[in-house]
mmCIF file of C-alpha atoms and ligand atoms in Angstrom:
data_model
loop_
_atom_site.group_PDB
_atom_site.id
_atom_site.type_symbol
_atom_site.label_atom_id
_atom_site.label_comp_id
_atom_site.label_asym_id
_atom_site.label_seq_id
_atom_site.Cartn_x
_atom_site.Cartn_y
_atom_site.Cartn_z
ATOM 1 C CA MET A 1 3.991 54.605 17.897
ATOM 2 C CA ASP A 2 3.297 54.205 14.900
ATOM 3 C CA ALA A 3 -0.435 54.651 12.927
ATOM 4 C CA MET A 4 -2.257 51.871 12.794
ATOM 5 C CA ARG A 5 -2.080 49.948 9.720
ATOM 6 C CA LEU A 6 -6.367 48.993 9.941
ATOM 7 C CA VAL A 7 -7.972 47.043 6.809
ATOM 8 C CA ILE A 8 -11.350 48.093 5.710
ATOM 9 C CA LEU A 9 -13.935 45.432 4.485
ATOM 10 C CA GLY A 10 -16.878 46.588 3.358
ATOM 11 C CA ALA A 11 -15.179 49.752 1.993
ATOM 12 C CA GLY A 12 -17.846 50.475 -0.820
ATOM 13 C CA GLY A 13 -20.673 50.298 1.777
ATOM 14 C CA ARG A 14 -22.144 52.969 3.276
ATOM 15 C CA MET A 15 -20.250 52.711 6.942
ATOM 16 C CA GLY A 16 -16.892 51.201 4.518
ATOM 17 C CA ARG A 17 -17.244 54.538 3.153
ATOM 18 C CA THR A 18 -17.421 56.591 5.920
ATOM 19 C CA LEU A 19 -14.616 54.702 7.551
ATOM 20 C CA VAL A 20 -12.691 54.952 4.968
ATOM 21 C CA ARG A 21 -12.696 59.351 4.997
ATOM 22 C CA LEU A 22 -12.180 59.360 8.855
ATOM 23 C CA ALA A 23 -9.087 56.824 9.400
ATOM 24 C CA SER A 24 -7.814 58.962 6.013
ATOM 25 C CA GLU A 25 -7.981 62.714 8.265
ATOM 26 C CA ALA A 26 -6.758 61.363 11.381
ATOM 27 C CA PRO A 27 -3.025 60.736 11.858
ATOM 28 C CA GLU A 28 -2.993 57.406 13.800
ATOM 29 C CA PHE A 29 -4.430 55.569 11.479
ATOM 30 C CA ALA A 30 -2.996 54.192 7.776
ATOM 31 C CA VAL A 31 -5.515 52.422 5.399
ATOM 32 C CA ALA A 32 -3.558 49.303 4.573
ATOM 33 C CA ALA A 33 -6.221 47.735 2.454
ATOM 34 C CA ALA A 34 -9.875 48.314 1.929
ATOM 35 C CA VAL A 35 -11.811 44.847 0.681
ATOM 36 C CA GLU A 36 -14.883 43.936 -0.559
ATOM 37 C CA ARG A 37 -16.030 40.920 -2.020
ATOM 38 C CA PRO A 38 -15.102 38.845 -5.187
ATOM 39 C CA GLY A 39 -17.140 39.903 -7.739
ATOM 40 C CA SER A 40 -18.203 43.527 -6.137
ATOM 41 C CA ALA A 41 -18.278 46.356 -8.088
ATOM 42 C CA HIS A 42 -15.900 48.318 -6.735
ATOM 43 C CA LEU A 43 -13.087 46.195 -6.776
ATOM 44 C CA GLY A 44 -10.188 48.367 -8.239
ATOM 45 C CA ASP A 45 -11.639 51.567 -7.568
ATOM 46 C CA ASP A 46 -9.598 54.059 -5.303
ATOM 47 C CA ALA A 47 -10.688 53.660 -1.328
ATOM 48 C CA GLY A 48 -10.557 57.235 -1.374
ATOM 49 C CA THR A 49 -11.966 58.677 -4.137
ATOM 50 C CA LEU A 50 -14.578 55.911 -3.713
ATOM 51 C CA ALA A 51 -15.076 57.824 0.170
ATOM 52 C CA GLY A 52 -15.541 61.368 -1.502
ATOM 53 C CA VAL A 53 -12.033 62.356 -0.227
ATOM 54 C CA ALA A 54 -8.548 62.789 -2.192
ATOM 55 C CA ALA A 55 -7.189 59.378 -3.738
ATOM 56 C CA LEU A 56 -5.693 56.982 -1.375
ATOM 57 C CA GLY A 57 -3.246 54.727 -3.606
ATOM 58 C CA VAL A 58 -4.964 52.102 -1.810
ATOM 59 C CA PRO A 59 -7.507 50.281 -4.848
ATOM 60 C CA VAL A 60 -10.053 48.395 -3.602
ATOM 61 C CA SER A 61 -8.927 44.484 -3.504
ATOM 62 C CA ASP A 62 -10.847 40.896 -2.768
ATOM 63 C CA ASP A 63 -7.984 39.864 -1.417
ATOM 64 C CA LEU A 64 -8.501 39.275 2.246
ATOM 65 C CA GLU A 65 -5.333 37.519 3.187
ATOM 66 C CA ALA A 66 -2.818 39.839 1.538
ATOM 67 C CA ALA A 67 -4.358 43.005 3.536
ATOM 68 C CA LEU A 68 -4.569 40.669 6.834
ATOM 69 C CA ARG A 69 -0.429 40.044 6.710
ATOM 70 C CA GLU A 70 0.308 44.337 6.106
ATOM 71 C CA ALA A 71 -2.455 44.960 9.407
ATOM 72 C CA ASP A 72 -2.587 45.472 12.755
ATOM 73 C CA GLY A 73 -6.131 46.068 12.823
ATOM 74 C CA VAL A 74 -9.737 45.166 10.840
ATOM 75 C CA ILE A 75 -13.064 47.322 11.301
ATOM 76 C CA ASP A 76 -15.473 45.367 9.398
ATOM 77 C CA PHE A 77 -18.949 46.425 9.028
ATOM 78 C CA THR A 78 -20.695 43.979 7.231
ATOM 79 C CA ALA A 79 -22.437 41.056 7.039
ATOM 80 C CA PRO A 80 -22.852 38.124 9.513
ATOM 81 C CA ALA A 81 -21.213 35.629 7.670
ATOM 82 C CA ALA A 82 -18.386 37.608 6.596
ATOM 83 C CA SER A 83 -17.800 38.586 10.369
ATOM 84 C CA VAL A 84 -17.372 35.002 11.372
ATOM 85 C CA ALA A 85 -15.353 34.318 8.752
ATOM 86 C CA LEU A 86 -12.961 36.755 9.220
ATOM 87 C CA ALA A 87 -12.531 36.499 13.255
ATOM 88 C CA LEU A 88 -10.975 32.793 12.629
ATOM 89 C CA GLN A 89 -8.434 35.219 10.596
ATOM 90 C CA THR A 90 -7.708 37.941 13.174
ATOM 91 C CA ALA A 91 -7.502 35.386 15.623
ATOM 92 C CA ARG A 92 -5.056 33.287 13.539
ATOM 93 C CA ARG A 93 -2.650 36.333 13.135
ATOM 94 C CA GLY A 94 -3.721 37.999 16.532
ATOM 95 C CA LEU A 95 -5.048 41.463 15.625
ATOM 96 C CA VAL A 96 -7.356 43.677 16.773
ATOM 97 C CA HIS A 97 -10.861 43.715 15.088
ATOM 98 C CA VAL A 98 -13.225 45.820 15.542
ATOM 99 C CA ILE A 99 -17.013 44.320 14.907
ATOM 100 C CA GLY A 100 -20.231 46.664 13.765
ATOM 101 C CA THR A 101 -22.229 44.254 11.783
ATOM 102 C CA THR A 102 -25.174 43.221 13.188
ATOM 103 C CA GLY A 103 -27.942 40.346 12.833
ATOM 104 C CA CYS A 104 -25.604 37.661 14.225
ATOM 105 C CA SER A 105 -26.649 34.377 15.733
ATOM 106 C CA ALA A 106 -26.006 33.164 18.356
ATOM 107 C CA ASP A 107 -23.946 30.837 16.905
ATOM 108 C CA ASP A 108 -22.555 34.309 15.471
ATOM 109 C CA ASP A 109 -21.676 35.181 18.062
ATOM 110 C CA ALA A 110 -20.363 31.953 20.051
ATOM 111 C CA ALA A 111 -18.205 31.017 17.057
ATOM 112 C CA ILE A 112 -16.829 35.186 17.726
ATOM 113 C CA ALA A 113 -16.654 34.548 21.296
ATOM 114 C CA ALA A 114 -14.461 31.589 20.664
ATOM 115 C CA ALA A 115 -12.114 33.806 18.095
ATOM 116 C CA GLY A 116 -11.584 35.863 21.530
ATOM 117 C CA ARG A 117 -10.410 33.036 23.296
ATOM 118 C CA ASP A 118 -8.172 32.099 20.171
ATOM 119 C CA GLY A 119 -6.249 34.984 19.679
ATOM 120 C CA ALA A 120 -8.322 37.991 18.247
ATOM 121 C CA ARG A 121 -8.358 41.256 19.863
ATOM 122 C CA ILE A 122 -12.185 41.810 19.403
ATOM 123 C CA VAL A 123 -14.220 44.893 20.359
ATOM 124 C CA LYS A 124 -18.018 44.035 19.023
ATOM 125 C CA SER A 125 -21.219 46.560 19.409
ATOM 126 C CA GLY A 126 -24.062 46.796 17.799
ATOM 127 C CA ASN A 127 -23.581 50.652 17.789
ATOM 128 C CA MET A 128 -20.734 52.244 18.707
ATOM 129 C CA SER A 129 -21.524 55.641 19.545
ATOM 130 C CA LEU A 130 -20.805 57.612 22.790
ATOM 131 C CA GLY A 131 -23.921 58.223 23.386
ATOM 132 C CA VAL A 132 -25.981 55.222 22.708
ATOM 133 C CA ASN A 133 -23.674 53.027 24.510
ATOM 134 C CA LEU A 134 -23.862 56.597 27.494
ATOM 135 C CA LEU A 135 -27.897 55.367 27.602
ATOM 136 C CA SER A 136 -27.506 51.874 28.202
ATOM 137 C CA VAL A 137 -25.730 52.976 30.892
ATOM 138 C CA LEU A 138 -29.285 55.112 31.949
ATOM 139 C CA VAL A 139 -31.684 51.850 31.184
ATOM 140 C CA GLU A 140 -29.777 49.750 33.268
ATOM 141 C CA GLN A 141 -30.079 52.079 35.489
ATOM 142 C CA ALA A 142 -33.513 52.683 35.158
ATOM 143 C CA ALA A 143 -34.836 49.688 34.541
ATOM 144 C CA ARG A 144 -33.006 48.250 38.136
ATOM 145 C CA ALA A 145 -34.155 51.143 39.806
ATOM 146 C CA LEU A 146 -37.811 50.579 38.344
ATOM 147 C CA GLY A 147 -37.782 47.173 39.499
ATOM 148 C CA PRO A 148 -39.101 44.059 36.558
ATOM 149 C CA ASP A 149 -43.184 44.851 36.976
ATOM 150 C CA ALA A 150 -44.641 48.631 37.578
ATOM 151 C CA PHE A 151 -43.488 49.643 34.564
ATOM 152 C CA ASP A 152 -43.954 47.820 31.616
ATOM 153 C CA LEU A 153 -40.893 48.466 29.474
ATOM 154 C CA GLU A 154 -40.710 48.605 25.450
ATOM 155 C CA ILE A 155 -37.692 49.430 22.155
ATOM 156 C CA LEU A 156 -39.122 51.734 19.369
ATOM 157 C CA GLU A 157 -36.543 51.536 16.690
ATOM 158 C CA MET A 158 -36.125 53.608 13.024
ATOM 159 C CA HIS A 159 -33.624 53.031 10.570
ATOM 160 C CA HIS A 160 -33.101 53.198 6.326
ATOM 161 C CA ARG A 161 -35.081 51.705 4.015
ATOM 162 C CA HIS A 162 -31.940 49.642 3.273
ATOM 163 C CA LYS A 163 -30.990 48.028 6.765
ATOM 164 C CA VAL A 164 -31.738 43.718 6.623
ATOM 165 C CA ASP A 165 -31.979 42.869 10.157
ATOM 166 C CA ALA A 166 -34.473 43.639 12.374
ATOM 167 C CA PRO A 167 -34.023 44.237 15.743
ATOM 168 C CA SER A 168 -30.956 46.688 15.353
ATOM 169 C CA GLY A 169 -28.094 45.155 16.694
ATOM 170 C CA THR A 170 -29.303 48.579 19.044
ATOM 171 C CA ALA A 171 -32.760 47.565 19.958
ATOM 172 C CA LEU A 172 -30.957 44.361 21.905
ATOM 173 C CA LEU A 173 -28.017 46.264 23.079
ATOM 174 C CA LEU A 174 -30.824 48.264 24.750
ATOM 175 C CA GLY A 175 -32.959 44.821 25.791
ATOM 176 C CA HIS A 176 -29.797 43.338 27.704
ATOM 177 C CA ALA A 177 -29.437 47.239 29.254
ATOM 178 C CA ALA A 178 -32.647 46.918 30.423
ATOM 179 C CA ALA A 179 -32.537 43.225 31.226
ATOM 180 C CA ALA A 180 -29.496 43.549 33.275
ATOM 181 C CA GLY A 181 -30.878 45.991 34.935
ATOM 182 C CA ARG A 182 -33.786 43.353 35.969
ATOM 183 C CA GLY A 183 -31.821 40.326 37.040
ATOM 184 C CA ILE A 184 -33.573 38.803 33.862
ATOM 185 C CA ASP A 185 -32.271 37.580 30.597
ATOM 186 C CA LEU A 186 -33.612 38.791 27.626
ATOM 187 C CA ALA A 187 -33.736 35.642 25.640
ATOM 188 C CA ASP A 188 -36.512 34.610 27.847
ATOM 189 C CA ARG A 189 -38.662 37.619 28.278
ATOM 190 C CA SER A 190 -38.469 39.208 24.829
ATOM 191 C CA VAL A 191 -41.372 39.702 22.577
ATOM 192 C CA ARG A 192 -39.673 40.690 19.616
ATOM 193 C CA VAL A 193 -43.333 40.548 17.488
ATOM 194 C CA ARG A 194 -47.078 41.367 17.891
ATOM 195 C CA ASP A 195 -49.323 40.684 15.618
ATOM 196 C CA GLY A 196 -53.222 39.533 15.623
ATOM 197 C CA HIS A 197 -55.067 38.742 18.558
ATOM 198 C CA THR A 198 -52.358 38.865 21.094
ATOM 199 C CA GLY A 199 -53.774 39.099 24.380
ATOM 200 C CA PRO A 200 -52.810 41.704 27.293
ATOM 201 C CA ARG A 201 -49.208 42.451 27.820
ATOM 202 C CA PRO A 202 -47.088 39.579 29.452
ATOM 203 C CA GLN A 203 -45.950 41.129 32.629
ATOM 204 C CA GLY A 204 -41.695 41.920 32.904
ATOM 205 C CA THR A 205 -41.419 41.322 29.333
ATOM 206 C CA ILE A 206 -39.564 43.618 27.041
ATOM 207 C CA GLY A 207 -41.226 44.281 23.425
ATOM 208 C CA PHE A 208 -39.724 45.551 20.195
ATOM 209 C CA ALA A 209 -41.242 47.230 17.669
ATOM 210 C CA THR A 210 -38.870 48.285 14.677
ATOM 211 C CA LEU A 211 -39.945 50.679 12.064
ATOM 212 C CA ARG A 212 -38.165 50.879 8.405
ATOM 213 C CA GLY A 213 -37.972 54.135 5.722
ATOM 214 C CA GLY A 214 -36.180 56.982 3.764
ATOM 215 C CA SER A 215 -32.311 58.355 4.521
ATOM 216 C CA VAL A 216 -33.429 57.478 8.963
ATOM 217 C CA VAL A 217 -29.428 56.987 10.301
ATOM 218 C CA GLY A 218 -30.847 55.344 13.455
ATOM 219 C CA ASP A 219 -33.463 56.257 16.568
ATOM 220 C CA HIS A 220 -33.972 54.703 18.739
ATOM 221 C CA GLU A 221 -36.612 54.999 22.008
ATOM 222 C CA VAL A 222 -36.558 53.161 25.168
ATOM 223 C CA ILE A 223 -40.135 53.710 26.370
ATOM 224 C CA LEU A 224 -40.822 52.569 30.292
ATOM 225 C CA ALA A 225 -44.327 52.763 31.037
ATOM 226 C CA GLY A 226 -46.204 52.883 34.272
ATOM 227 C CA GLU A 227 -49.978 53.748 35.606
ATOM 228 C CA GLY A 228 -50.201 57.314 35.090
ATOM 229 C CA GLU A 229 -47.038 58.419 34.166
ATOM 230 C CA ARG A 230 -44.327 57.438 30.952
ATOM 231 C CA ILE A 231 -40.163 57.359 31.281
ATOM 232 C CA THR A 232 -39.212 57.789 27.200
ATOM 233 C CA LEU A 233 -35.233 57.856 26.726
ATOM 234 C CA LYS A 234 -34.140 58.216 23.197
ATOM 235 C CA HIS A 235 -31.323 57.820 20.540
ATOM 236 C CA HIS A 236 -31.253 59.938 17.605
ATOM 237 C CA ALA A 237 -28.019 58.855 15.452
ATOM 238 C CA GLU A 238 -27.670 62.010 12.574
ATOM 239 C CA ASP A 239 -24.554 61.158 11.247
ATOM 240 C CA ARG A 240 -22.748 57.693 10.085
ATOM 241 C CA ALA A 241 -19.345 59.250 11.626
ATOM 242 C CA ILE A 242 -20.587 58.645 15.322
ATOM 243 C CA PHE A 243 -20.367 55.273 14.621
ATOM 244 C CA ALA A 244 -17.148 55.859 13.247
ATOM 245 C CA ARG A 245 -15.489 57.285 15.238
ATOM 246 C CA GLY A 246 -16.437 54.806 17.910
ATOM 247 C CA ALA A 247 -14.763 52.242 15.493
ATOM 248 C CA LEU A 248 -11.101 53.799 15.045
ATOM 249 C CA ARG A 249 -11.838 54.864 19.060
ATOM 250 C CA ALA A 250 -12.415 50.820 19.801
ATOM 251 C CA ALA A 251 -9.102 49.812 17.210
ATOM 252 C CA LEU A 252 -6.501 51.597 18.683
ATOM 253 C CA TRP A 253 -7.951 50.501 22.410
ATOM 254 C CA ALA A 254 -7.820 47.195 21.330
ATOM 255 C CA ARG A 255 -3.911 47.569 20.260
ATOM 256 C CA SER A 256 -3.139 47.576 23.853
ATOM 257 C CA GLN A 257 -5.010 44.748 25.454
ATOM 258 C CA PRO A 258 -5.089 41.105 25.871
ATOM 259 C CA PRO A 259 -6.787 39.429 23.117
ATOM 260 C CA GLY A 260 -10.453 38.728 24.248
ATOM 261 C CA LEU A 261 -13.799 39.880 23.706
ATOM 262 C CA TYR A 262 -14.709 43.421 24.459
ATOM 263 C CA SER A 263 -17.765 45.815 25.077
ATOM 264 C CA MET A 264 -17.744 49.428 23.790
ATOM 265 C CA ARG A 265 -18.741 49.921 27.255
ATOM 266 C CA ASP A 266 -15.302 48.590 28.009
ATOM 267 C CA VAL A 267 -14.070 50.841 25.099
ATOM 268 C CA LEU A 268 -15.343 53.910 26.912
ATOM 269 C CA GLY A 269 -14.650 52.871 30.525
ATOM 270 C CA LEU A 270 -19.141 53.581 30.869
HETATM 271 N N1 NDP R 301 -22.686 48.953 14.799
HETATM 272 C C1 NDP R 301 -22.560 49.584 15.122
HETATM 273 O O1 NDP R 301 -21.941 51.064 15.341
HETATM 274 C C2 NDP R 301 -23.432 50.134 13.320
HETATM 275 C C3 NDP R 301 -23.667 48.245 12.823
HETATM 276 N N2 NDP R 301 -24.112 49.265 11.506
HETATM 277 C C4 NDP R 301 -24.186 47.399 10.373
HETATM 278 O O2 NDP R 301 -22.961 47.499 9.806
HETATM 279 C C5 NDP R 301 -23.656 46.730 8.974
HETATM 280 C C6 NDP R 301 -23.033 47.542 7.616
HETATM 281 O O3 NDP R 301 -24.063 48.506 7.253
HETATM 282 P P1 NDP R 301 -23.814 49.048 6.076
HETATM 283 O O4 NDP R 301 -22.564 49.642 5.673
HETATM 284 O O5 NDP R 301 -25.026 50.327 6.051
HETATM 285 O O6 NDP R 301 -24.419 48.559 5.022
HETATM 286 P P2 NDP R 301 -23.675 48.056 3.392
HETATM 287 O O7 NDP R 301 -24.609 47.245 2.685
HETATM 288 O O8 NDP R 301 -23.365 49.667 2.622
HETATM 289 O O9 NDP R 301 -22.357 47.485 3.633
HETATM 290 C C7 NDP R 301 -21.518 46.911 3.797
HETATM 291 C C8 NDP R 301 -21.003 46.078 2.837
HETATM 292 O O10 NDP R 301 -19.877 44.534 3.580
HETATM 293 C C9 NDP R 301 -19.485 43.971 2.015
HETATM 294 N N3 NDP R 301 -19.351 42.845 2.585
HETATM 295 C C10 NDP R 301 -20.308 42.063 2.351
HETATM 296 N N4 NDP R 301 -19.955 40.676 3.114
HETATM 297 C C11 NDP R 301 -18.953 40.852 2.284
HETATM 298 C C12 NDP R 301 -17.752 39.655 2.685
HETATM 299 N N5 NDP R 301 -17.765 38.799 2.755
HETATM 300 N N6 NDP R 301 -16.447 40.633 1.927
HETATM 301 C C13 NDP R 301 -16.203 41.499 2.405
HETATM 302 N N7 NDP R 301 -17.049 42.730 1.894
HETATM 303 C C14 NDP R 301 -18.417 42.008 2.394
HETATM 304 C C15 NDP R 301 -21.508 44.562 1.488
HETATM 305 O O11 NDP R 301 -21.087 44.378 -0.186
HETATM 306 P P3 NDP R 301 -22.262 43.707 -0.778
HETATM 307 O O12 NDP R 301 -22.983 45.158 -0.986
HETATM 308 O O13 NDP R 301 -21.373 43.044 -2.374
HETATM 309 O O14 NDP R 301 -22.444 42.571 -0.346
HETATM 310 C C16 NDP R 301 -21.172 46.662 1.231
HETATM 311 O O15 NDP R 301 -20.411 46.704 0.832
HETATM 312 C C17 NDP R 301 -24.769 46.397 8.972
HETATM 313 O O16 NDP R 301 -24.874 45.116 9.806
HETATM 314 C C18 NDP R 301 -25.243 47.472 10.311
HETATM 315 O O17 NDP R 301 -25.658 47.037 10.940
HETATM 316 C C19 NDP R 301 -24.483 50.163 10.842
HETATM 317 C C20 NDP R 301 -23.880 51.433 11.547
HETATM 318 C C21 NDP R 301 -23.338 51.164 12.599
HETATM 319 O O1 LIG R 302 -28.344 49.352 9.542
HETATM 320 C C1 LIG R 302 -27.787 50.535 10.347
HETATM 321 O O2 LIG R 302 -27.467 51.432 9.617
HETATM 322 C C2 LIG R 302 -27.132 50.459 11.566
HETATM 323 N N1 LIG R 302 -26.860 49.239 12.500
HETATM 324 C C3 LIG R 302 -26.952 49.368 14.170
HETATM 325 C C4 LIG R 302 -27.458 48.787 14.437
HETATM 326 O O3 LIG R 302 -28.348 47.870 13.687
HETATM 327 O O4 LIG R 302 -28.345 49.313 15.376
HETATM 328 C C5 LIG R 302 -26.597 51.057 14.214
HETATM 329 C C6 LIG R 302 -27.081 51.941 13.722
HETATM 330 O O5 LIG R 302 -28.116 51.983 14.362
HETATM 331 C C7 LIG R 302 -27.153 51.312 11.926
#
């Protein structure tokens, strides 16, 4: 099969640069276009140079329509409004759309699901790494085995100082896995903030705690705390390449799937 022609949306960002670098090094892919928003300081820069590899002859552009005409798929680690708007376009064109963007609202997620029904081949996940998706399976198993009441479940995450959404997409993904294991809906049972006189911990809830600072790529811990014992399941991301590798794998996988909305667990067969 011909190399998959990819548009990298948000090519000047932390993930965008990592994606350009890894896609340009893999024979399965061709970086067809690199897109940033109108007015971005990166417009006109060579995407390869920006990513710290050899020049690719692909200038960063703000012409998304033109970029999509030449593409088999888009990799999108940007912001919720950008991902929702793009999903309308990938649906119209039947393109692969890999969405790593986090911080989406319920309405955003509904619009993205609709785009999957309308023709896009979407893979969306709060974390594209193999390790976190395997961890989510383990968390689901542990929550199911321990039941809802004997062990309290808390999810702790730490990220770099630039991160704008909380809890992280990964923390929510792990929370959903825990809720699935317990047979409950996360939205009904999550405690996302504690402050002041909170009273004792409501039984059966799933708590979240958020830390921000420095250059931390992404740390997550799921703590199951019982009477007299505690189980901790952890993942430490050391390099953004783990997310980019997962996203590229998802793009290739989605190319041969019917339109729809898929998760990384679908991609990885977990
Ligand atoms: N699922 C996963 O595995 C991972 C998900 N993420 C998520 O990916 C997202 C991006 O993270 P990160 O790379 O660190 O963030 P950055 O802010 O470094 O990069 C985002 C890029 O997207 C650009 N952008 C925003 N809106 C548009 C638009 N409408 N059109 C084109 N470009 C746009 C931004 O431009 P500007 O600066 O001008 O706004 C910026 O260059 C976040 O939601 C993050 O949580 C991150 C890592 C892994
Ligand atoms: O913004 C980040 O950096 C990351 N975002 C994702 C998240 O919200 O979980 C994934 C990863 O942890 C890095």
